[in-house]
Amino acid sequence: MNTIKSSAKFLTVTALFEGATAIALLTVPQTLIQLLFEVAINEPIGILVAQIAGSALFAIAIACWLARKYAKEPSTRGLLPALLFYNITVPLLLAYGALYYSLISAGGILVAITHLLFAAWGAIVLWQQRSTAAIN
């Protein structure tokens, strides 16, 4: 597959996944947290932090959506390492939560696995881009 098409597909799918999660966190944070992590957030600070996380995820979704059409631009190439960092740290933080706070749930495991798959996909796209850049 062409490197640019591969990057564009990765950015599009990332935008859709993160955008959907963002909308849920912004509009129904308590429901999403309950579904994914099997814990209730009833305190206003927990709801607010979830909505702030939703806002950050929406920013990621917007950046990915806009960047998908400019996959060969330097600014887009800079987005990929940031997404790789994000997709690696999310499962690490979930593992930390499982080990130190006993926050273990099927939804949390699904989120961790999804982010690991996105990290692997993103690493492949990044490697393809760097290989192509080295050849040119």
CSV table of N, CA, C and O in Angstrom, one decimal:
chain,number,residue,atom,x,y,z
A,1,MET,N,0.8,-1.2,0.0
A,1,MET,CA,0.0,0.0,0.0
A,1,MET,C,0.9,1.2,0.0
A,1,MET,O,1.9,1.3,0.7
A,2,ASN,N,0.5,2.2,-0.7
A,2,ASN,CA,1.1,3.5,-0.8
A,2,ASN,C,1.2,4.1,0.6
A,2,ASN,O,0.3,4.1,1.4
A,3,THR,N,2.4,4.7,0.9
A,3,THR,CA,2.7,5.3,2.2
A,3,THR,C,1.7,6.4,2.5
A,3,THR,O,1.2,6.5,3.7
A,4,ILE,N,1.4,7.2,1.6
A,4,ILE,CA,0.4,8.3,1.8
A,4,ILE,C,-1.0,7.8,2.1
A,4,ILE,O,-1.7,8.3,3.0
A,5,LYS,N,-1.4,6.8,1.3
A,5,LYS,CA,-2.7,6.2,1.5
A,5,LYS,C,-2.8,5.5,2.9
A,5,LYS,O,-3.8,5.6,3.6
A,6,SER,N,-1.7,4.9,3.3
A,6,SER,CA,-1.6,4.2,4.5
A,6,SER,C,-1.8,5.2,5.7
A,6,SER,O,-2.5,5.0,6.6
A,7,SER,N,-1.1,6.3,5.6
A,7,SER,CA,-1.1,7.4,6.6
A,7,SER,C,-2.5,8.0,6.7
A,7,SER,O,-3.1,8.2,7.7
A,8,ALA,N,-3.1,8.2,5.5
A,8,ALA,CA,-4.4,8.8,5.4
A,8,ALA,C,-5.5,7.9,6.1
A,8,ALA,O,-6.3,8.3,6.8
A,9,LYS,N,-5.4,6.6,5.8
A,9,LYS,CA,-6.3,5.6,6.4
A,9,LYS,C,-6.2,5.6,7.9
A,9,LYS,O,-7.2,5.6,8.6
A,10,PHE,N,-4.9,5.5,8.4
A,10,PHE,CA,-4.7,5.5,9.8
A,10,PHE,C,-5.3,6.8,10.5
A,10,PHE,O,-5.9,6.7,11.5
A,11,LEU,N,-5.0,7.9,9.9
A,11,LEU,CA,-5.5,9.2,10.5
A,11,LEU,C,-7.0,9.3,10.4
A,11,LEU,O,-7.6,9.7,11.4
A,12,THR,N,-7.6,8.8,9.4
A,12,THR,CA,-9.1,8.8,9.3
A,12,THR,C,-9.7,7.9,10.3
A,12,THR,O,-10.6,8.3,11.0
A,13,VAL,N,-9.2,6.7,10.5
A,13,VAL,CA,-9.8,5.7,11.5
A,13,VAL,C,-9.5,6.3,12.9
A,13,VAL,O,-10.4,6.2,13.7
A,14,THR,N,-8.4,6.8,13.1
A,14,THR,CA,-8.1,7.4,14.4
A,14,THR,C,-9.1,8.5,14.7
A,14,THR,O,-9.6,8.6,15.8
A,15,ALA,N,-9.3,9.4,13.7
A,15,ALA,CA,-10.2,10.5,13.9
A,15,ALA,C,-11.6,10.0,14.3
A,15,ALA,O,-12.3,10.6,15.2
A,16,LEU,N,-12.1,9.0,13.6
A,16,LEU,CA,-13.4,8.5,13.9
A,16,LEU,C,-13.5,7.8,15.2
A,16,LEU,O,-14.5,8.1,16.0
A,17,PHE,N,-12.5,7.0,15.6
A,17,PHE,CA,-12.6,6.4,16.9
A,17,PHE,C,-12.5,7.4,18.1
A,17,PHE,O,-13.3,7.4,19.0
A,18,GLU,N,-11.5,8.3,18.0
A,18,GLU,CA,-11.3,9.3,19.0
A,18,GLU,C,-12.5,10.3,19.0
A,18,GLU,O,-12.9,10.8,20.1
A,19,GLY,N,-13.0,10.7,17.9
A,19,GLY,CA,-14.1,11.6,17.8
A,19,GLY,C,-15.3,11.0,18.5
A,19,GLY,O,-16.0,11.7,19.3
A,20,ALA,N,-15.6,9.7,18.2
A,20,ALA,CA,-16.8,9.1,18.9
A,20,ALA,C,-16.6,9.0,20.4
A,20,ALA,O,-17.5,9.3,21.1
A,21,THR,N,-15.4,8.7,20.8
A,21,THR,CA,-15.1,8.6,22.3
A,21,THR,C,-15.3,10.0,22.9
A,21,THR,O,-15.8,10.2,24.0
A,22,ALA,N,-14.7,11.0,22.2
A,22,ALA,CA,-14.8,12.4,22.7
A,22,ALA,C,-16.2,12.8,22.8
A,22,ALA,O,-16.6,13.4,23.9
A,23,ILE,N,-17.1,12.6,21.9
A,23,ILE,CA,-18.5,13.0,21.9
A,23,ILE,C,-19.2,12.3,23.1
A,23,ILE,O,-19.9,13.0,23.9
A,24,ALA,N,-18.9,11.0,23.3
A,24,ALA,CA,-19.5,10.3,24.5
A,24,ALA,C,-19.0,10.9,25.8
A,24,ALA,O,-19.8,11.1,26.7
A,25,LEU,N,-17.7,11.2,25.9
A,25,LEU,CA,-17.1,11.8,27.1
A,25,LEU,C,-17.7,13.2,27.4
A,25,LEU,O,-17.9,13.6,28.5
A,26,LEU,N,-17.9,14.0,26.3
A,26,LEU,CA,-18.4,15.3,26.5
A,26,LEU,C,-19.9,15.3,26.9
A,26,LEU,O,-20.3,16.2,27.6
A,27,THR,N,-20.7,14.4,26.3
A,27,THR,CA,-22.1,14.4,26.5
A,27,THR,C,-22.6,13.5,27.6
A,27,THR,O,-23.6,13.8,28.3
A,28,VAL,N,-22.1,12.3,27.7
A,28,VAL,CA,-22.5,11.3,28.7
A,28,VAL,C,-21.4,10.6,29.4
A,28,VAL,O,-21.2,9.4,29.3
A,29,PRO,N,-20.5,11.4,30.1
A,29,PRO,CA,-19.3,10.9,30.7
A,29,PRO,C,-19.6,9.8,31.7
A,29,PRO,O,-18.9,8.7,31.7
A,30,GLN,N,-20.6,9.9,32.5
A,30,GLN,CA,-20.9,8.9,33.5
A,30,GLN,C,-21.3,7.6,32.9
A,30,GLN,O,-20.8,6.5,33.4
A,31,THR,N,-22.0,7.6,31.8
A,31,THR,CA,-22.5,6.4,31.2
A,31,THR,C,-21.3,5.7,30.5
A,31,THR,O,-21.1,4.5,30.7
A,32,LEU,N,-20.4,6.4,29.8
A,32,LEU,CA,-19.3,5.8,29.2
A,32,LEU,C,-18.3,5.2,30.2
A,32,LEU,O,-17.8,4.1,30.0
A,33,ILE,N,-18.0,5.9,31.2
A,33,ILE,CA,-17.1,5.4,32.3
A,33,ILE,C,-17.7,4.2,32.9
A,33,ILE,O,-17.0,3.2,33.1
A,34,GLN,N,-19.0,4.2,33.2
A,34,GLN,CA,-19.6,3.0,33.8
A,34,GLN,C,-19.6,1.8,32.8
A,34,GLN,O,-19.2,0.7,33.2
A,35,LEU,N,-19.8,2.0,31.5
A,35,LEU,CA,-19.8,0.9,30.5
A,35,LEU,C,-18.3,0.4,30.4
A,35,LEU,O,-18.2,-0.8,30.3
A,36,LEU,N,-17.4,1.2,30.3
A,36,LEU,CA,-16.0,0.8,30.0
A,36,LEU,C,-15.3,0.3,31.3
A,36,LEU,O,-14.6,-0.7,31.2
A,37,PHE,N,-15.5,0.9,32.4
A,37,PHE,CA,-14.6,0.6,33.6
A,37,PHE,C,-15.4,0.1,34.7
A,37,PHE,O,-14.8,-0.3,35.8
A,38,GLU,N,-16.7,0.0,34.6
A,38,GLU,CA,-17.6,-0.6,35.6
A,38,GLU,C,-17.5,0.1,37.0
A,38,GLU,O,-17.5,-0.5,38.0
A,39,VAL,N,-17.3,1.4,36.9
A,39,VAL,CA,-17.3,2.2,38.1
A,39,VAL,C,-18.1,3.5,37.8
A,39,VAL,O,-18.2,3.9,36.7
A,40,ALA,N,-18.7,4.0,38.9
A,40,ALA,CA,-19.6,5.2,38.8
A,40,ALA,C,-18.7,6.4,39.1
A,40,ALA,O,-17.9,6.4,40.1
A,41,ILE,N,-18.9,7.4,38.3
A,41,ILE,CA,-18.3,8.7,38.7
A,41,ILE,C,-19.5,9.6,39.1
A,41,ILE,O,-20.3,10.0,38.2
A,42,ASN,N,-19.6,9.9,40.3
A,42,ASN,CA,-20.7,10.8,40.8
A,42,ASN,C,-20.3,12.1,41.3
A,42,ASN,O,-21.1,13.1,41.3
A,43,GLU,N,-19.0,12.3,41.6
A,43,GLU,CA,-18.5,13.6,42.0
A,43,GLU,C,-18.3,14.5,40.8
A,43,GLU,O,-17.9,14.1,39.7
A,44,PRO,N,-18.7,15.8,41.0
A,44,PRO,CA,-18.5,16.7,39.9
A,44,PRO,C,-17.1,16.8,39.3
A,44,PRO,O,-17.0,16.9,38.1
A,45,ILE,N,-16.1,16.7,40.1
A,45,ILE,CA,-14.7,16.7,39.6
A,45,ILE,C,-14.4,15.6,38.7
A,45,ILE,O,-13.8,15.7,37.7
A,46,GLY,N,-14.9,14.4,39.0
A,46,GLY,CA,-14.8,13.2,38.1
A,46,GLY,C,-15.4,13.5,36.7
A,46,GLY,O,-14.9,13.1,35.7
A,47,ILE,N,-16.6,14.0,36.8
A,47,ILE,CA,-17.4,14.3,35.5
A,47,ILE,C,-16.6,15.4,34.7
A,47,ILE,O,-16.5,15.2,33.5
A,48,LEU,N,-16.2,16.4,35.4
A,48,LEU,CA,-15.4,17.5,34.7
A,48,LEU,C,-14.1,17.0,34.1
A,48,LEU,O,-13.8,17.3,33.0
A,49,VAL,N,-13.4,16.2,34.8
A,49,VAL,CA,-12.1,15.6,34.3
A,49,VAL,C,-12.4,14.7,33.1
A,49,VAL,O,-11.7,14.8,32.1
A,50,ALA,N,-13.5,14.0,33.1
A,50,ALA,CA,-13.9,13.1,32.0
A,50,ALA,C,-14.2,14.0,30.8
A,50,ALA,O,-13.8,13.7,29.6
A,51,GLN,N,-14.9,15.1,31.0
A,51,GLN,CA,-15.3,16.0,29.9
A,51,GLN,C,-14.0,16.7,29.4
A,51,GLN,O,-13.9,17.0,28.2
A,52,ILE,N,-13.1,17.1,30.2
A,52,ILE,CA,-11.8,17.7,29.8
A,52,ILE,C,-11.1,16.7,28.9
A,52,ILE,O,-10.5,17.0,27.8
A,53,ALA,N,-11.1,15.4,29.3
A,53,ALA,CA,-10.4,14.4,28.5
A,53,ALA,C,-11.2,14.2,27.1
A,53,ALA,O,-10.5,14.1,26.1
A,54,GLY,N,-12.5,14.4,27.2
A,54,GLY,CA,-13.2,14.3,25.9
A,54,GLY,C,-12.9,15.5,25.0
A,54,GLY,O,-12.8,15.3,23.8
A,55,SER,N,-12.7,16.6,25.6
A,55,SER,CA,-12.2,17.8,24.8
A,55,SER,C,-10.9,17.6,24.2
A,55,SER,O,-10.7,17.9,23.0
A,56,ALA,N,-10.0,17.0,24.9
A,56,ALA,CA,-8.6,16.7,24.4
A,56,ALA,C,-8.7,15.6,23.3
A,56,ALA,O,-8.0,15.8,22.2
A,57,LEU,N,-9.5,14.6,23.5
A,57,LEU,CA,-9.7,13.6,22.4
A,57,LEU,C,-10.3,14.2,21.2
A,57,LEU,O,-10.0,13.8,20.0
A,58,PHE,N,-11.2,15.2,21.4
A,58,PHE,CA,-11.8,15.8,20.2
A,58,PHE,C,-10.8,16.6,19.4
A,58,PHE,O,-10.8,16.6,18.2
A,59,ALA,N,-9.9,17.2,20.1
A,59,ALA,CA,-8.8,18.0,19.5
A,59,ALA,C,-7.9,17.0,18.7
A,59,ALA,O,-7.5,17.3,17.5
A,60,ILE,N,-7.6,15.8,19.2
A,60,ILE,CA,-6.9,14.8,18.5
A,60,ILE,C,-7.7,14.4,17.2
A,60,ILE,O,-7.1,14.2,16.1
A,61,ALA,N,-9.0,14.2,17.4
A,61,ALA,CA,-9.8,13.8,16.3
A,61,ALA,C,-9.8,14.8,15.2
A,61,ALA,O,-9.7,14.5,14.0
A,62,ILE,N,-9.9,16.1,15.5
A,62,ILE,CA,-9.9,17.2,14.6
A,62,ILE,C,-8.5,17.2,13.8
A,62,ILE,O,-8.5,17.3,12.6
A,63,ALA,N,-7.5,17.1,14.6
A,63,ALA,CA,-6.1,17.1,14.0
A,63,ALA,C,-6.0,16.0,13.0
A,63,ALA,O,-5.4,16.2,11.9
A,64,CYS,N,-6.4,14.8,13.4
A,64,CYS,CA,-6.3,13.7,12.5
A,64,CYS,C,-7.1,13.8,11.3
A,64,CYS,O,-6.7,13.5,10.1
A,65,TRP,N,-8.4,14.3,11.4
A,65,TRP,CA,-9.3,14.4,10.3
A,65,TRP,C,-8.7,15.4,9.3
A,65,TRP,O,-8.8,15.2,8.1
A,66,LEU,N,-8.2,16.6,9.8
A,66,LEU,CA,-7.7,17.6,8.9
A,66,LEU,C,-6.4,17.1,8.2
A,66,LEU,O,-6.1,17.4,7.1
A,67,ALA,N,-5.6,16.4,9.0
A,67,ALA,CA,-4.3,16.0,8.5
A,67,ALA,C,-4.4,14.8,7.5
A,67,ALA,O,-3.4,14.7,6.7
A,68,ARG,N,-5.4,14.1,7.4
A,68,ARG,CA,-5.5,12.9,6.5
A,68,ARG,C,-5.4,13.3,5.1
A,68,ARG,O,-4.9,12.5,4.3
A,69,LYS,N,-5.7,14.5,4.7
A,69,LYS,CA,-5.6,15.0,3.3
A,69,LYS,C,-4.2,15.5,3.0
A,69,LYS,O,-3.9,15.8,1.8
A,70,TYR,N,-3.4,15.7,4.0
A,70,TYR,CA,-2.1,16.2,3.8
A,70,TYR,C,-1.0,15.3,4.4
A,70,TYR,O,-0.1,15.7,5.1
A,71,ALA,N,-1.2,14.0,4.1
A,71,ALA,CA,-0.3,13.0,4.7
A,71,ALA,C,1.2,13.1,4.4
A,71,ALA,O,2.0,12.7,5.2
A,72,LYS,N,1.5,13.8,3.3
A,72,LYS,CA,2.9,13.9,3.0
A,72,LYS,C,3.6,15.2,3.5
A,72,LYS,O,4.8,15.4,3.3
A,73,GLU,N,2.8,16.0,4.1
A,73,GLU,CA,3.3,17.3,4.7
A,73,GLU,C,4.1,17.1,5.9
A,73,GLU,O,3.7,16.2,6.7
A,74,PRO,N,5.1,17.9,6.2
A,74,PRO,CA,5.9,17.7,7.4
A,74,PRO,C,5.1,17.8,8.7
A,74,PRO,O,5.3,17.1,9.7
A,75,SER,N,4.1,18.7,8.7
A,75,SER,CA,3.3,18.8,9.9
A,75,SER,C,2.5,17.5,10.2
A,75,SER,O,2.4,17.2,11.4
A,76,THR,N,2.1,16.9,9.2
A,76,THR,CA,1.4,15.6,9.4
A,76,THR,C,2.3,14.5,9.9
A,76,THR,O,2.0,13.7,10.8
A,77,ARG,N,3.5,14.5,9.3
A,77,ARG,CA,4.5,13.6,9.8
A,77,ARG,C,4.9,13.8,11.3
A,77,ARG,O,5.2,12.8,12.0
A,78,GLY,N,4.7,15.0,11.8
A,78,GLY,CA,5.0,15.3,13.2
A,78,GLY,C,3.8,14.8,14.1
A,78,GLY,O,4.0,14.5,15.2
A,79,LEU,N,2.6,14.6,13.5
A,79,LEU,CA,1.5,14.1,14.3
A,79,LEU,C,1.6,12.6,14.6
A,79,LEU,O,1.2,12.2,15.7
A,80,LEU,N,2.2,11.9,13.7
A,80,LEU,CA,2.3,10.4,13.9
A,80,LEU,C,3.1,10.0,15.2
A,80,LEU,O,2.6,9.1,15.9
A,81,PRO,N,4.3,10.6,15.5
A,81,PRO,CA,4.9,10.2,16.7
A,81,PRO,C,4.1,10.6,17.9
A,81,PRO,O,4.1,9.9,18.9
A,82,ALA,N,3.4,11.7,17.9
A,82,ALA,CA,2.5,12.1,19.0
A,82,ALA,C,1.4,11.1,19.2
A,82,ALA,O,1.1,10.7,20.4
A,83,LEU,N,0.8,10.6,18.1
A,83,LEU,CA,-0.2,9.6,18.3
A,83,LEU,C,0.4,8.3,18.8
A,83,LEU,O,-0.3,7.6,19.5
A,84,LEU,N,1.6,8.0,18.3
A,84,LEU,CA,2.2,6.7,18.8
A,84,LEU,C,2.4,6.8,20.3
A,84,LEU,O,2.1,5.9,21.1
A,85,PHE,N,2.9,8.0,20.8
A,85,PHE,CA,3.1,8.2,22.2
A,85,PHE,C,1.8,8.0,23.0
A,85,PHE,O,1.7,7.3,24.0
A,86,TYR,N,0.7,8.6,22.5
A,86,TYR,CA,-0.6,8.5,23.1
A,86,TYR,C,-1.1,7.1,23.1
A,86,TYR,O,-1.6,6.6,24.2
A,87,ASN,N,-1.0,6.4,22.0
A,87,ASN,CA,-1.5,5.0,21.9
A,87,ASN,C,-0.6,4.0,22.7
A,87,ASN,O,-1.1,2.9,23.0
A,88,ILE,N,0.6,4.4,23.1
A,88,ILE,CA,1.4,3.5,24.0
A,88,ILE,C,1.1,3.9,25.5
A,88,ILE,O,1.0,3.0,26.3
A,89,THR,N,0.9,5.2,25.8
A,89,THR,CA,0.7,5.5,27.2
A,89,THR,C,-0.7,5.2,27.7
A,89,THR,O,-0.8,4.8,28.9
A,90,VAL,N,-1.7,5.2,26.9
A,90,VAL,CA,-3.0,4.8,27.4
A,90,VAL,C,-3.0,3.4,27.9
A,90,VAL,O,-3.5,3.2,29.1
A,91,PRO,N,-2.5,2.3,27.2
A,91,PRO,CA,-2.5,1.0,27.9
A,91,PRO,C,-1.6,0.9,29.1
A,91,PRO,O,-1.9,0.2,30.0
A,92,LEU,N,-0.5,1.7,29.1
A,92,LEU,CA,0.3,1.7,30.2
A,92,LEU,C,-0.4,2.3,31.5
A,92,LEU,O,-0.3,1.7,32.6
A,93,LEU,N,-1.1,3.4,31.2
A,93,LEU,CA,-1.9,4.0,32.3
A,93,LEU,C,-3.0,3.0,32.8
A,93,LEU,O,-3.3,2.9,34.0
A,94,LEU,N,-3.6,2.4,31.9
A,94,LEU,CA,-4.7,1.4,32.3
A,94,LEU,C,-4.1,0.2,33.1
A,94,LEU,O,-4.7,-0.2,34.0
A,95,ALA,N,-2.9,-0.2,32.7
A,95,ALA,CA,-2.2,-1.3,33.4
A,95,ALA,C,-1.9,-0.8,34.8
A,95,ALA,O,-2.0,-1.5,35.8
A,96,TYR,N,-1.4,0.4,34.9
A,96,TYR,CA,-1.1,1.0,36.2
A,96,TYR,C,-2.3,1.1,37.1
A,96,TYR,O,-2.3,0.7,38.3
A,97,GLY,N,-3.4,1.5,36.5
A,97,GLY,CA,-4.7,1.6,37.2
A,97,GLY,C,-5.2,0.2,37.7
A,97,GLY,O,-5.7,0.0,38.8
A,98,ALA,N,-4.9,-0.8,36.9
A,98,ALA,CA,-5.3,-2.2,37.2
A,98,ALA,C,-4.5,-2.7,38.4
A,98,ALA,O,-5.0,-3.3,39.3
A,99,LEU,N,-3.2,-2.4,38.3
A,99,LEU,CA,-2.2,-2.9,39.3
A,99,LEU,C,-2.4,-2.2,40.7
A,99,LEU,O,-2.3,-2.8,41.7
A,100,TYR,N,-2.5,-0.9,40.6
A,100,TYR,CA,-2.4,-0.1,41.9
A,100,TYR,C,-3.8,0.3,42.4
A,100,TYR,O,-3.9,0.7,43.6
A,101,TYR,N,-4.8,0.3,41.6
A,101,TYR,CA,-6.1,0.8,42.0
A,101,TYR,C,-7.2,-0.3,41.8
A,101,TYR,O,-8.4,0.0,42.1
A,102,SER,N,-6.8,-1.5,41.4
A,102,SER,CA,-7.7,-2.6,41.1
A,102,SER,C,-8.8,-2.2,40.1
A,102,SER,O,-9.9,-2.7,40.2
A,103,LEU,N,-8.5,-1.3,39.2
A,103,LEU,CA,-9.5,-0.9,38.1
A,103,LEU,C,-9.3,-1.9,36.9
A,103,LEU,O,-8.7,-1.6,35.9
A,104,ILE,N,-9.9,-3.0,37.1
A,104,ILE,CA,-9.9,-4.1,36.0
A,104,ILE,C,-11.3,-4.3,35.5
A,104,ILE,O,-12.2,-4.6,36.3
A,105,SER,N,-11.5,-4.2,34.2
A,105,SER,CA,-12.8,-4.4,33.6
A,105,SER,C,-12.6,-4.9,32.2
A,105,SER,O,-11.5,-4.6,31.6
A,106,ALA,N,-13.6,-5.5,31.7
A,106,ALA,CA,-13.5,-6.0,30.3
A,106,ALA,C,-13.4,-4.8,29.4
A,106,ALA,O,-12.6,-4.8,28.4
A,107,GLY,N,-14.1,-3.7,29.7
A,107,GLY,CA,-14.0,-2.5,28.8
A,107,GLY,C,-12.6,-1.9,28.9
A,107,GLY,O,-12.1,-1.4,27.9
A,108,GLY,N,-12.0,-1.8,30.1
A,108,GLY,CA,-10.7,-1.3,30.2
A,108,GLY,C,-9.7,-2.1,29.4
A,108,GLY,O,-8.8,-1.6,28.7
A,109,ILE,N,-9.8,-3.5,29.4
A,109,ILE,CA,-9.0,-4.3,28.7
A,109,ILE,C,-9.2,-4.1,27.2
A,109,ILE,O,-8.2,-4.0,26.4
A,110,LEU,N,-10.4,-3.9,26.8
A,110,LEU,CA,-10.7,-3.7,25.3
A,110,LEU,C,-10.1,-2.3,24.9
A,110,LEU,O,-9.5,-2.3,23.8
A,111,VAL,N,-10.2,-1.3,25.7
A,111,VAL,CA,-9.6,0.0,25.4
A,111,VAL,C,-8.0,-0.2,25.3
A,111,VAL,O,-7.4,0.3,24.4
A,112,ALA,N,-7.4,-0.9,26.2
A,112,ALA,CA,-6.0,-1.1,26.2
A,112,ALA,C,-5.6,-1.9,24.9
A,112,ALA,O,-4.6,-1.5,24.2
A,113,ILE,N,-6.3,-2.9,24.6
A,113,ILE,CA,-6.0,-3.7,23.4
A,113,ILE,C,-6.1,-2.8,22.1
A,113,ILE,O,-5.3,-2.9,21.2
A,114,THR,N,-7.2,-2.1,22.1
A,114,THR,CA,-7.5,-1.2,20.9
A,114,THR,C,-6.3,-0.2,20.7
A,114,THR,O,-5.8,0.0,19.6
A,115,HIS,N,-5.9,0.4,21.8
A,115,HIS,CA,-4.8,1.4,21.7
A,115,HIS,C,-3.4,0.7,21.4
A,115,HIS,O,-2.6,1.3,20.6
A,116,LEU,N,-3.2,-0.5,21.9
A,116,LEU,CA,-2.0,-1.3,21.4
A,116,LEU,C,-2.1,-1.6,19.9
A,116,LEU,O,-1.0,-1.5,19.3
A,117,LEU,N,-3.2,-1.9,19.4
A,117,LEU,CA,-3.3,-2.2,18.0
A,117,LEU,C,-3.1,-0.9,17.2
A,117,LEU,O,-2.4,-0.9,16.2
A,118,PHE,N,-3.7,0.2,17.7
A,118,PHE,CA,-3.4,1.5,17.0
A,118,PHE,C,-1.9,1.9,17.1
A,118,PHE,O,-1.4,2.5,16.2
A,119,ALA,N,-1.3,1.6,18.2
A,119,ALA,CA,0.1,1.9,18.4
A,119,ALA,C,0.9,1.1,17.4
A,119,ALA,O,1.8,1.6,16.7
A,120,ALA,N,0.6,-0.2,17.2
A,120,ALA,CA,1.3,-1.0,16.2
A,120,ALA,C,1.1,-0.5,14.8
A,120,ALA,O,2.0,-0.4,14.0
A,121,TRP,N,-0.2,-0.2,14.5
A,121,TRP,CA,-0.5,0.3,13.2
A,121,TRP,C,0.2,1.7,12.9
A,121,TRP,O,0.9,1.9,11.9
A,122,GLY,N,0.2,2.5,13.9
A,122,GLY,CA,0.9,3.8,13.8
A,122,GLY,C,2.4,3.7,13.7
A,122,GLY,O,3.0,4.4,12.9
A,123,ALA,N,3.0,2.7,14.4
A,123,ALA,CA,4.4,2.5,14.3
A,123,ALA,C,4.8,2.0,12.9
A,123,ALA,O,5.8,2.4,12.3
A,124,ILE,N,3.9,1.2,12.3
A,124,ILE,CA,4.2,0.7,10.9
A,124,ILE,C,4.1,1.8,9.9
A,124,ILE,O,4.9,2.0,9.1
A,125,VAL,N,3.1,2.7,10.1
A,125,VAL,CA,2.9,3.8,9.2
A,125,VAL,C,4.1,4.8,9.3
A,125,VAL,O,4.7,5.2,8.3
A,126,LEU,N,4.5,5.0,10.6
A,126,LEU,CA,5.7,5.9,10.8
A,126,LEU,C,6.9,5.3,10.2
A,126,LEU,O,7.7,6.0,9.6
A,127,TRP,N,7.1,4.0,10.4
A,127,TRP,CA,8.3,3.3,9.8
A,127,TRP,C,8.3,3.4,8.3
A,127,TRP,O,9.3,3.7,7.7
A,128,GLN,N,7.1,3.2,7.7
A,128,GLN,CA,7.0,3.3,6.2
A,128,GLN,C,7.3,4.7,5.8
A,128,GLN,O,8.0,4.8,4.7
A,129,GLN,N,6.9,5.7,6.5
A,129,GLN,CA,7.2,7.1,6.1
A,129,GLN,C,8.7,7.4,6.2
A,129,GLN,O,9.3,8.0,5.3
A,130,ARG,N,9.3,6.9,7.2
A,130,ARG,CA,10.7,7.2,7.4
A,130,ARG,C,11.5,6.4,6.4
A,130,ARG,O,12.5,6.9,5.9
A,131,SER,N,11.1,5.2,6.1
A,131,SER,CA,11.8,4.4,5.0
A,131,SER,C,11.7,5.1,3.7
A,131,SER,O,12.7,5.1,2.9
A,132,THR,N,10.5,5.6,3.4
A,132,THR,CA,10.3,6.2,2.1
A,132,THR,C,11.1,7.5,2.0
A,132,THR,O,11.7,7.8,1.0
A,133,ALA,N,11.2,8.3,3.1
A,133,ALA,CA,11.9,9.5,3.2
A,133,ALA,C,13.4,9.2,3.0
A,133,ALA,O,14.1,10.0,2.4
A,134,ALA,N,13.9,8.1,3.6
A,134,ALA,CA,15.3,7.8,3.5
A,134,ALA,C,15.7,7.4,2.0
A,134,ALA,O,16.8,7.7,1.6
A,135,ILE,N,14.8,6.8,1.3
A,135,ILE,CA,15.0,6.4,-0.1
A,135,ILE,C,15.1,7.7,-1.0
A,135,ILE,O,15.9,7.7,-1.9
A,136,ASN,N,14.2,8.6,-0.7
A,136,ASN,CA,14.1,9.8,-1.5
A,136,ASN,C,15.1,10.7,-1.1
A,136,ASN,O,15.8,11.4,-1.3
